[in-house]
């Protein structure tokens, strides 16, 4: 949510604007309400261009790409404090325009700070919280403190979770601070840059420095100094070569990242399974779950649906009942009851979701619950705070809707449940066979389902209201289908356990009302019963399941999944609902990579 990028070169670089715009395009998934670029020139002058809209539009209107500069700061905004207009767009100047700074995250005491800084004589030009960061530093710097000391003093005034980048006209350096929001440093030949996420750094350099919360960095084109924000003491840390590939930040031959990432799933699932087969952390993870008094699976949004799937796998394969919790609800619902012997499996693509990090921080503060992380972004807040973590190995996911990371989350849960079953002496899945077979099944589904999904999307794309019902193992996928359709098609779609539908929602059914049904062949008895409750009221029941003459006979229409073993039906169903949502979205003329109002990394409450 919001993206920042800052870079320092040794000399004036005529390509500065192009570098900033490219970084912005790479971070677009973090916010697209407004964008801005600020540059410092070698002669001490500055320029700041910013406005509402996506980066390509603002570039067209303000020629961002034509900017030159020796240092540059770029920000993409996902609006919270202040309307998404030009005044509130970032970066911001300080009062006398000697500094340019930008932030991501939230400064929660913004209204108090606005009053305070105005009363102290500052020129506050916007309603935006990012401007508070600039004045907070300016205030102490103008009193004659060294810049690094001004940063330390400012951090004491700013409440909330944020990261920022800021520089002044006097010295060829930038400062960047990490206080709860993600931040990385990239060290290249003749430049150093910082960014809220790796996609904007990786095609400049793969030498990355992971920054921890409570640290700030002063960097020039050739060196950097990490300091602790509490007392300024220097922390030594070298850069490391990132294993992530910059090619993942390009669409390649695909029209959208979402479609590209859906197609990457067989390969990414194979990568994950091979990684897990060789990983020592798997045993540690499984042991912790095995010994726990209670196990909570905690996450938000799509990752929460993966946890629901995890609960089915742990219950069915390993006979372990687990409690699935929405991250934002966890503290209120379970906080008081969590004990030291409980395990929280925290799941997140970004590893930065505030709702989840709140849970982790709460448990750490109270010294309860062991935190195990399942996370895609290495170096993220969740990874750093986890006692043990398992990476999703999905590589960069650029599209706002999560696809390949969801797939690997459910693959991860199936694998862990199979391992736990082995440990408990229960008959279950052979993980080596899973590794050999599952990627092939996902690939087969992709090949077979593309045309039927396109056809079904053609039929459904204009529908404004529908349900998606799942039974048994496919219930979480029905929930995920509904989220995806809401997210990228902008239609109302409710996901529900299919037996719940008769307890009220059934009254919505009229002639032709569309309802998607998801289930395995093993669950066909129940599925058929629930389908009939709809079809006998003239509703349209569209079944998505492995081939079954019985289901086909009872449903209004059917989209057949390939023949896959029972526990892998959710993976095949996932491919289908992702493709369906994608084609519906594109048919409506929506860009599914960047759905309106949404950011990929939600670092606010
Ligand atoms: O990064 P996380 O997995 O923690 O994100 C949680 C949700 O915001 C996320 O899964 C969201 O629902 C998806 N982008 C939807 O496709």
CSV table of C-alpha atoms in Angstrom, one decimal, residues 422-584:
chain,number,residue,atom,x,y,z
A,422,UNK,CA,3.2,-39.7,8.5
A,423,UNK,CA,4.5,-38.5,11.8
A,424,UNK,CA,1.3,-39.7,13.5
A,425,UNK,CA,1.4,-43.1,11.8
A,426,UNK,CA,-1.7,-42.4,9.8
A,427,UNK,CA,-2.2,-43.7,6.2
A,428,UNK,CA,-2.0,-40.7,3.9
A,429,UNK,CA,-0.4,-39.3,0.9
A,430,UNK,CA,3.1,-40.1,-0.2
A,431,UNK,CA,4.9,-36.8,-0.5
A,432,UNK,CA,7.3,-38.0,-3.2
A,433,UNK,CA,4.3,-39.0,-5.3
A,434,UNK,CA,2.7,-35.7,-4.6
A,435,UNK,CA,5.8,-33.9,-5.8
A,436,UNK,CA,5.9,-36.0,-9.0
A,437,UNK,CA,2.2,-35.8,-9.8
A,438,UNK,CA,0.6,-32.5,-8.6
A,439,UNK,CA,2.4,-30.1,-11.0
A,440,UNK,CA,1.4,-32.3,-13.9
A,441,UNK,CA,-2.3,-32.2,-12.8
A,442,UNK,CA,-2.2,-28.4,-12.5
A,443,UNK,CA,-0.7,-28.2,-16.0
A,444,UNK,CA,-3.3,-30.5,-17.4
A,445,UNK,CA,-6.1,-28.4,-15.9
A,446,UNK,CA,-4.7,-25.3,-17.4
A,447,UNK,CA,-4.6,-26.8,-20.8
A,448,UNK,CA,-8.1,-28.4,-20.6
A,449,UNK,CA,-9.9,-25.6,-18.8
A,450,UNK,CA,-8.9,-22.5,-20.8
A,451,UNK,CA,-11.5,-22.7,-23.6
A,452,UNK,CA,-14.4,-23.8,-21.3
A,453,UNK,CA,-13.5,-21.0,-18.8
A,454,UNK,CA,-13.5,-18.5,-21.7
A,455,UNK,CA,-16.9,-19.7,-22.8
A,456,UNK,CA,-18.4,-19.6,-19.3
A,457,UNK,CA,-17.0,-16.1,-18.8
A,458,UNK,CA,-18.7,-15.1,-22.1
A,459,UNK,CA,-21.9,-16.3,-20.6
A,460,UNK,CA,-21.4,-14.8,-17.1
A,461,UNK,CA,-19.4,-11.6,-17.6
A,462,UNK,CA,-22.4,-9.2,-17.5
A,463,UNK,CA,-24.0,-10.8,-14.4
A,464,UNK,CA,-24.0,-8.4,-11.5
A,465,UNK,CA,-24.9,-10.8,-8.7
A,466,UNK,CA,-24.2,-14.5,-8.2
A,467,UNK,CA,-23.3,-17.1,-5.7
A,468,UNK,CA,-20.5,-19.6,-5.5
A,469,UNK,CA,-21.2,-22.6,-3.3
A,470,UNK,CA,-18.7,-25.3,-2.3
A,471,UNK,CA,-19.1,-28.6,-0.5
A,472,UNK,CA,-16.4,-30.4,1.6
A,473,UNK,CA,-12.9,-30.0,0.4
A,474,UNK,CA,-13.9,-27.4,-2.2
A,475,UNK,CA,-15.6,-25.0,0.2
A,476,UNK,CA,-12.5,-22.8,0.5
A,477,UNK,CA,-12.1,-22.6,-3.3
A,478,UNK,CA,-15.7,-21.4,-3.6
A,479,UNK,CA,-14.9,-18.7,-1.1
A,480,UNK,CA,-11.8,-17.8,-3.1
A,481,UNK,CA,-13.8,-17.8,-6.4
A,482,UNK,CA,-16.2,-15.3,-4.9
A,483,UNK,CA,-13.4,-13.1,-3.7
A,484,UNK,CA,-11.7,-13.2,-7.1
A,485,UNK,CA,-14.9,-12.4,-9.0
A,486,UNK,CA,-15.6,-9.4,-6.6
A,487,UNK,CA,-12.0,-8.2,-6.9
A,488,UNK,CA,-11.5,-8.3,-10.6
A,489,UNK,CA,-15.0,-8.4,-12.1
A,490,UNK,CA,-16.6,-5.9,-9.7
A,491,UNK,CA,-19.8,-8.1,-9.5
A,492,UNK,CA,-21.3,-9.1,-6.3
A,493,UNK,CA,-20.5,-12.8,-5.7
A,494,UNK,CA,-21.0,-14.5,-2.4
A,495,UNK,CA,-19.0,-17.6,-1.4
A,496,UNK,CA,-20.7,-20.1,0.9
A,497,UNK,CA,-20.8,-23.6,2.2
A,498,UNK,CA,-23.4,-25.2,-0.1
A,499,UNK,CA,-25.5,-26.7,2.7
A,500,UNK,CA,-25.9,-23.2,4.3
A,501,UNK,CA,-27.6,-21.8,1.2
A,502,UNK,CA,-31.0,-23.2,2.1
A,503,UNK,CA,-30.8,-21.3,5.5
A,504,UNK,CA,-31.9,-18.0,4.0
A,505,UNK,CA,-30.0,-17.1,0.8
A,506,UNK,CA,-32.1,-19.5,-1.2
A,507,UNK,CA,-34.8,-16.9,-1.4
A,508,UNK,CA,-32.7,-14.9,-3.9
A,509,UNK,CA,-33.2,-17.6,-6.6
A,510,UNK,CA,-35.4,-16.7,-9.5
A,511,UNK,CA,-35.5,-17.9,-13.1
A,512,UNK,CA,-32.0,-18.2,-14.4
A,513,UNK,CA,-30.2,-16.9,-11.3
A,514,UNK,CA,-26.6,-18.2,-11.6
A,515,UNK,CA,-24.9,-20.3,-9.0
A,516,UNK,CA,-21.6,-22.0,-9.3
A,517,UNK,CA,-21.2,-25.3,-7.4
A,518,UNK,CA,-17.8,-26.7,-6.6
A,519,UNK,CA,-17.2,-30.2,-5.2
A,520,UNK,CA,-15.4,-33.5,-5.6
A,521,UNK,CA,-16.9,-36.6,-7.1
A,522,UNK,CA,-16.8,-38.2,-3.6
A,523,UNK,CA,-19.1,-35.5,-2.4
A,524,UNK,CA,-21.5,-35.8,-5.4
A,525,UNK,CA,-24.5,-37.0,-3.3
A,526,UNK,CA,-24.6,-33.8,-1.3
A,527,UNK,CA,-23.7,-31.6,-4.2
A,528,UNK,CA,-26.5,-33.0,-6.3
A,529,UNK,CA,-29.0,-32.4,-3.4
A,530,UNK,CA,-27.9,-28.8,-3.1
A,531,UNK,CA,-28.0,-28.4,-6.9
A,532,UNK,CA,-31.5,-29.6,-7.0
A,533,UNK,CA,-32.6,-27.1,-4.3
A,534,UNK,CA,-31.7,-24.5,-6.8
A,535,UNK,CA,-32.7,-26.0,-10.1
A,536,UNK,CA,-36.2,-26.9,-8.9
A,537,UNK,CA,-36.7,-23.2,-8.3
A,538,UNK,CA,-35.5,-22.5,-11.9
A,539,UNK,CA,-32.1,-21.2,-10.8
A,540,UNK,CA,-29.1,-22.0,-13.1
A,541,UNK,CA,-26.7,-24.4,-11.3
A,542,UNK,CA,-23.3,-24.5,-13.0
A,543,UNK,CA,-21.3,-27.4,-11.6
A,544,UNK,CA,-17.5,-27.4,-11.5
A,545,UNK,CA,-16.3,-30.8,-10.6
A,546,UNK,CA,-14.5,-33.9,-11.9
A,547,UNK,CA,-16.6,-35.8,-14.5
A,548,UNK,CA,-19.7,-37.4,-13.0
A,549,UNK,CA,-22.7,-38.5,-15.1
A,550,UNK,CA,-24.9,-37.9,-12.1
A,551,UNK,CA,-23.7,-34.4,-11.5
A,552,UNK,CA,-24.0,-33.6,-15.2
A,553,UNK,CA,-27.6,-34.9,-15.3
A,554,UNK,CA,-28.7,-32.8,-12.3
A,555,UNK,CA,-26.8,-29.5,-13.0
A,556,UNK,CA,-28.0,-26.9,-15.6
A,557,UNK,CA,-24.5,-27.1,-17.0
A,558,UNK,CA,-21.1,-28.4,-16.1
A,559,UNK,CA,-17.5,-27.6,-16.4
A,560,UNK,CA,-15.5,-30.8,-15.9
A,561,UNK,CA,-12.2,-30.9,-14.1
A,562,UNK,CA,-9.6,-33.4,-15.3
A,563,UNK,CA,-9.3,-36.7,-13.4
A,564,UNK,CA,-7.2,-35.8,-10.4
A,565,UNK,CA,-7.0,-37.6,-7.0
A,566,UNK,CA,-9.4,-36.5,-4.3
A,567,UNK,CA,-7.0,-34.3,-2.4
A,568,UNK,CA,-5.8,-32.5,-5.5
A,569,UNK,CA,-9.3,-31.5,-6.7
A,570,UNK,CA,-9.0,-28.1,-4.9
A,571,UNK,CA,-5.8,-27.3,-7.0
A,572,UNK,CA,-7.6,-28.1,-10.2
A,573,UNK,CA,-10.7,-26.1,-9.1
A,574,UNK,CA,-8.4,-23.2,-8.3
A,575,UNK,CA,-7.1,-23.0,-11.8
A,576,UNK,CA,-10.7,-23.0,-13.2
A,577,UNK,CA,-12.0,-20.2,-10.9
A,578,UNK,CA,-8.9,-18.1,-11.5
A,579,UNK,CA,-9.3,-18.4,-15.3
A,580,UNK,CA,-13.0,-17.7,-15.1
A,581,UNK,CA,-12.5,-14.6,-13.0
A,582,UNK,CA,-9.7,-13.4,-15.3
A,583,UNK,CA,-11.7,-13.9,-18.5
A,584,UNK,CA,-14.8,-12.3,-17.0
